Amino acid sequence: MKVWIWICDFMWRIGIDEAGRGPVIGPLVVGALCIPETDLPMLHDAGVTDSKLLSKSKRIELDAWIREQAEIRKWVFALHISKPAEIDRAMALTNLNDHEVTLFASLARKLRIEGRGILQLDACDTDAGRFGNNVASRLPDWPWDGWSMDSRHGADLHFLAVAGASILAKVARDRALESLATEIGIELGSGYPSDPKTIAAVPQLIQGTEPHDCLRWGWATVKDAWGRVHNSPPPQRPDDPNSPPNAQRTLF
């Protein structure tokens, strides 16, 4: 009980960010990191910042460091890996922004901790305030006692907890894509439509009776390539309402 009271006395930060919103290949990964305010200087001193500003090797190094410190210092982190099929099904019902609102809210609920703190979000909507309001609407008991929310663009540059979450998400997505490339046996590149390796891979992934499962079938890149090869629109993803979310998380 003494330890629990000590934890509750901290001012906490929960940072949430995503990696892989725009790719045509591979998952969207949302990461969250919960850390006491007093430990934020450790992130700064380790070089934690927006994952896009770091080399691949530095991201991997910091990912391992964050995980190690989480074990030692009782930080909490969580990842949700949203596979292409989940993305396609969500977009058939709403849109990508709404899907990300759902995922951000889900991780916020999982990482909620007693005490006071700030929930910091890297907004995925052109209107950062609207994104925060939408996430709050998916948190049934928001506002949490002693907590506030800060939703803004570029939060991974402003807030260390969000930067840490961005690193966890980016490394997880990169590993998922590398695993896919090994499994399929072709180069996939970054998965983004602007990547020549990705563009070269897409035609190889639409030769069957339906697009490969690693593709986001609803993306224009896939629709256009499918139409050129098959002279018809691509099929829609079958409904799978009973499929559990592909989530990974680390708790206390």
Short mmCIF file of C-alpha atoms in Angstrom, two decimals:
data_model
loop_
_atom_site.label_atom_id
_atom_site.label_comp_id
_atom_site.label_asym_id
_atom_site.label_seq_id
_atom_site.Cartn_x
_atom_site.Cartn_y
_atom_site.Cartn_z
CA MET A 1 0.00 0.00 0.00
CA LYS A 2 2.88 2.40 0.72
CA VAL A 3 4.24 1.85 -2.78
CA TRP A 4 0.81 2.53 -4.31
CA ILE A 5 0.46 5.79 -2.39
CA TRP A 6 3.96 6.79 -3.54
CA ILE A 7 3.03 6.13 -7.18
CA CYS A 8 -0.21 8.10 -6.87
CA ASP A 9 1.69 11.16 -5.63
CA PHE A 10 3.45 11.49 -8.98
CA MET A 11 2.36 13.84 -11.73
CA TRP A 12 2.08 11.58 -14.80
CA ARG A 13 2.33 12.01 -18.54
CA ILE A 14 0.65 9.67 -21.02
CA GLY A 15 1.89 10.28 -24.55
CA ILE A 16 0.21 8.68 -27.57
CA ASP A 17 1.36 8.70 -31.20
CA GLU A 18 1.07 6.59 -34.34
CA ALA A 19 3.29 5.27 -37.13
CA GLY A 20 2.12 4.12 -40.54
CA ARG A 21 -0.99 6.16 -41.21
CA GLY A 22 -0.39 6.57 -44.94
CA PRO A 23 1.31 3.38 -46.21
CA VAL A 24 -0.36 1.06 -48.68
CA ILE A 25 1.47 -1.96 -47.23
CA GLY A 26 1.58 -3.10 -43.63
CA PRO A 27 0.00 -2.10 -40.34
CA LEU A 28 -0.79 1.14 -38.60
CA VAL A 29 0.78 1.09 -35.13
CA VAL A 30 -0.34 3.28 -32.24
CA GLY A 31 2.00 3.55 -29.27
CA ALA A 32 1.47 4.97 -25.79
CA LEU A 33 3.89 5.65 -22.97
CA CYS A 34 3.00 6.53 -19.37
CA ILE A 35 5.84 8.02 -17.34
CA PRO A 36 6.10 10.13 -14.17
CA GLU A 37 6.96 13.78 -14.74
CA THR A 38 10.10 13.39 -12.63
CA ASP A 39 11.53 10.87 -15.12
CA LEU A 40 11.06 13.05 -18.21
CA PRO A 41 14.66 14.40 -18.00
CA MET A 42 15.86 10.82 -18.48
CA LEU A 43 14.16 10.74 -21.89
CA HIS A 44 15.76 14.05 -22.83
CA ASP A 45 19.23 12.93 -21.74
CA ALA A 46 18.89 9.66 -23.67
CA GLY A 47 18.13 11.55 -26.89
CA VAL A 48 14.43 10.75 -27.17
CA THR A 49 12.71 12.93 -29.77
CA ASP A 50 10.35 12.64 -32.74
CA SER A 51 11.12 9.25 -34.28
CA LYS A 52 11.20 10.79 -37.77
CA LEU A 53 14.31 12.76 -36.79
CA LEU A 54 16.24 9.68 -35.67
CA SER A 55 18.21 7.14 -37.67
CA LYS A 56 16.89 3.59 -37.76
CA SER A 57 19.72 2.37 -35.54
CA LYS A 58 19.07 5.12 -32.99
CA ARG A 59 15.35 4.31 -32.91
CA ILE A 60 16.13 0.66 -32.24
CA GLU A 61 18.58 1.62 -29.51
CA LEU A 62 16.07 3.93 -27.81
CA ASP A 63 13.24 1.41 -28.17
CA ALA A 64 15.35 -1.13 -26.25
CA TRP A 65 16.29 1.51 -23.67
CA ILE A 66 12.67 2.56 -23.06
CA ARG A 67 11.63 -1.06 -22.61
CA GLU A 68 14.50 -1.66 -20.20
CA GLN A 69 13.69 1.43 -18.15
CA ALA A 70 10.02 0.48 -18.12
CA GLU A 71 10.97 -2.71 -16.28
CA ILE A 72 13.26 -0.89 -13.85
CA ARG A 73 11.24 2.25 -13.16
CA LYS A 74 7.70 0.93 -13.60
CA TRP A 75 6.86 2.99 -16.65
CA VAL A 76 3.92 1.67 -18.63
CA PHE A 77 3.69 1.34 -22.39
CA ALA A 78 1.27 -0.18 -24.86
CA LEU A 79 1.09 -0.86 -28.59
CA HIS A 80 -1.83 -1.57 -30.86
CA ILE A 81 -0.93 -3.07 -34.22
CA SER A 82 -3.81 -2.43 -36.61
CA LYS A 83 -3.39 -4.78 -39.57
CA PRO A 84 -4.53 -3.80 -43.07
CA ALA A 85 -7.68 -5.91 -42.77
CA GLU A 86 -8.69 -4.06 -39.59
CA ILE A 87 -7.98 -0.72 -41.27
CA ASP A 88 -10.04 -1.61 -44.36
CA ARG A 89 -12.99 -2.78 -42.28
CA ALA A 90 -12.87 0.34 -40.11
CA MET A 91 -12.76 2.62 -43.14
CA ALA A 92 -15.70 0.82 -44.71
CA LEU A 93 -17.72 2.01 -41.70
CA THR A 94 -16.19 5.43 -40.97
CA ASN A 95 -12.78 6.86 -41.92
CA LEU A 96 -9.14 6.67 -40.93
CA ASN A 97 -9.37 9.59 -38.50
CA ASP A 98 -12.20 7.91 -36.62
CA HIS A 99 -10.29 4.62 -36.52
CA GLU A 100 -7.31 6.36 -34.97
CA VAL A 101 -9.54 8.13 -32.44
CA THR A 102 -10.77 4.70 -31.36
CA LEU A 103 -7.22 3.33 -31.05
CA PHE A 104 -5.91 6.37 -29.14
CA ALA A 105 -8.82 6.18 -26.70
CA SER A 106 -8.33 2.44 -26.24
CA LEU A 107 -4.67 2.86 -25.26
CA ALA A 108 -5.47 5.83 -23.01
CA ARG A 109 -7.93 3.65 -21.09
CA LYS A 110 -5.37 0.86 -20.76
CA LEU A 111 -2.66 3.17 -19.43
CA ARG A 112 -4.84 5.19 -17.08
CA ILE A 113 -3.29 5.44 -13.66
CA GLU A 114 -4.41 6.86 -10.33
CA GLY A 115 -3.07 10.29 -9.55
CA ARG A 116 -2.74 13.48 -11.57
CA GLY A 117 -1.40 13.96 -15.05
CA ILE A 118 -1.69 15.16 -18.63
CA LEU A 119 -2.85 13.02 -21.55
CA GLN A 120 -0.78 14.23 -24.52
CA LEU A 121 -1.88 13.34 -28.05
CA ASP A 122 -0.21 13.81 -31.42
CA ALA A 123 -3.35 14.81 -33.29
CA CYS A 124 -4.19 12.86 -36.45
CA ASP A 125 -6.87 15.31 -37.59
CA THR A 126 -6.31 18.62 -39.39
CA ASP A 127 -8.15 20.15 -36.42
CA ALA A 128 -6.12 19.17 -33.35
CA GLY A 129 -8.77 20.36 -30.92
CA ARG A 130 -11.44 18.31 -32.65
CA PHE A 131 -9.21 15.24 -32.48
CA GLY A 132 -8.79 15.68 -28.72
CA ASN A 133 -12.52 16.18 -28.23
CA ASN A 134 -13.24 13.04 -30.23
CA VAL A 135 -10.80 10.99 -28.17
CA ALA A 136 -12.35 12.40 -24.98
CA SER A 137 -15.79 11.33 -26.22
CA ARG A 138 -14.54 7.72 -26.34
CA LEU A 139 -13.39 7.88 -22.71
CA PRO A 140 -16.64 7.29 -20.76
CA ASP A 141 -15.42 8.86 -17.51
CA TRP A 142 -13.40 11.73 -18.94
CA PRO A 143 -12.25 14.06 -17.52
CA TRP A 144 -10.37 11.82 -15.12
CA ASP A 145 -9.93 13.33 -11.67
CA GLY A 146 -6.74 15.41 -11.68
CA TRP A 147 -6.07 14.94 -15.40
CA SER A 148 -6.10 17.26 -18.40
CA MET A 149 -5.60 16.69 -22.13
CA ASP A 150 -3.31 18.37 -24.67
CA SER A 151 -3.98 17.46 -28.31
CA ARG A 152 -1.76 19.15 -30.87
CA HIS A 153 0.09 18.66 -34.13
CA GLY A 154 3.78 17.88 -33.72
CA ALA A 155 3.30 16.68 -30.17
CA ASP A 156 6.23 14.29 -30.66
CA LEU A 157 8.47 17.37 -30.95
CA HIS A 158 6.97 19.16 -27.94
CA PHE A 159 6.40 16.35 -25.43
CA LEU A 160 8.92 13.69 -24.43
CA ALA A 161 6.28 11.09 -23.50
CA VAL A 162 4.78 11.42 -26.99
CA ALA A 163 8.26 11.21 -28.55
CA GLY A 164 8.87 7.99 -26.64
CA ALA A 165 5.55 6.61 -27.85
CA SER A 166 6.44 7.57 -31.42
CA ILE A 167 9.68 5.58 -31.19
CA LEU A 168 7.92 2.50 -29.83
CA ALA A 169 5.30 2.71 -32.59
CA LYS A 170 7.80 3.30 -35.41
CA VAL A 171 10.12 0.46 -34.42
CA ALA A 172 7.16 -1.92 -34.06
CA ARG A 173 5.90 -0.99 -37.53
CA ASP A 174 9.35 -1.35 -39.11
CA ARG A 175 9.73 -4.80 -37.56
CA ALA A 176 6.29 -5.84 -38.77
CA LEU A 177 7.14 -4.75 -42.31
CA GLU A 178 10.49 -6.55 -42.24
CA SER A 179 8.74 -9.70 -41.06
CA LEU A 180 6.22 -9.40 -43.90
CA ALA A 181 9.00 -8.98 -46.47
CA THR A 182 10.74 -12.11 -45.18
CA GLU A 183 7.49 -14.08 -45.15
CA ILE A 184 6.45 -13.02 -48.66
CA GLY A 185 9.93 -13.15 -50.12
CA ILE A 186 10.01 -9.79 -51.92
CA GLU A 187 11.23 -6.30 -51.09
CA LEU A 188 8.41 -4.13 -49.76
CA GLY A 189 10.31 -0.91 -49.12
CA SER A 190 8.81 1.43 -46.54
CA GLY A 191 5.24 0.60 -47.52
CA TYR A 192 4.54 4.18 -48.61
CA PRO A 193 3.20 4.87 -52.13
CA SER A 194 6.10 7.29 -52.71
CA ASP A 195 8.68 4.51 -52.28
CA PRO A 196 9.82 2.95 -55.62
CA LYS A 197 10.34 -0.44 -53.93
CA THR A 198 6.80 -0.34 -52.58
CA ILE A 199 5.35 0.65 -55.96
CA ALA A 200 7.28 -2.21 -57.58
CA ALA A 201 5.93 -4.66 -54.99
CA VAL A 202 2.24 -3.79 -55.34
CA PRO A 203 1.72 -5.45 -58.78
CA GLN A 204 3.28 -8.64 -57.42
CA LEU A 205 0.80 -8.62 -54.55
CA ILE A 206 -2.36 -8.44 -56.66
CA GLN A 207 -1.88 -11.40 -58.99
CA GLY A 208 -4.29 -13.75 -57.21
CA THR A 209 -8.05 -13.74 -56.93
CA GLU A 210 -7.81 -11.03 -54.28
CA PRO A 211 -5.13 -8.60 -53.11
CA HIS A 212 -2.54 -9.90 -50.67
CA ASP A 213 -3.57 -9.54 -47.04
CA CYS A 214 -0.63 -7.19 -46.32
CA LEU A 215 -2.15 -4.57 -48.63
CA ARG A 216 -4.71 -1.95 -47.66
CA TRP A 217 -7.34 -2.86 -50.22
CA GLY A 218 -9.17 0.44 -49.93
CA TRP A 219 -6.13 2.56 -50.85
CA ALA A 220 -6.18 4.22 -54.27
CA THR A 221 -2.78 2.69 -55.08
CA VAL A 222 -4.22 -0.82 -54.73
CA LYS A 223 -7.48 0.01 -56.51
CA ASP A 224 -5.64 1.51 -59.47
CA ALA A 225 -3.15 -1.35 -59.76
CA TRP A 226 -5.90 -3.95 -59.42
CA GLY A 227 -7.95 -2.25 -62.11
CA ARG A 228 -5.02 -2.26 -64.53
CA VAL A 229 -4.37 -5.98 -64.01
CA HIS A 230 -7.91 -7.33 -63.58
CA ASN A 231 -9.99 -4.67 -65.33
CA SER A 232 -12.37 -4.56 -62.37
CA PRO A 233 -12.59 -3.02 -58.89
CA PRO A 234 -10.85 -5.00 -56.12
CA PRO A 235 -13.06 -7.11 -53.86
CA GLN A 236 -14.08 -5.78 -50.45
CA ARG A 237 -12.73 -7.24 -47.25
CA PRO A 238 -15.08 -9.85 -45.77
CA ASP A 239 -16.66 -8.86 -42.47
CA ASP A 240 -14.94 -10.28 -39.42
CA PRO A 241 -16.75 -8.83 -36.39
CA ASN A 242 -15.52 -11.54 -34.03
CA SER A 243 -11.83 -11.00 -34.73
CA PRO A 244 -10.03 -9.79 -31.58
CA PRO A 245 -7.82 -6.70 -31.90
CA ASN A 246 -4.16 -7.46 -32.51
CA ALA A 247 -2.86 -5.65 -29.45
CA GLN A 248 0.42 -5.77 -27.59
CA ARG A 249 1.05 -4.05 -24.30
CA THR A 250 3.30 -4.03 -21.30
CA LEU A 251 1.84 -3.19 -17.90
CA PHE A 252 3.31 -3.09 -14.41
#
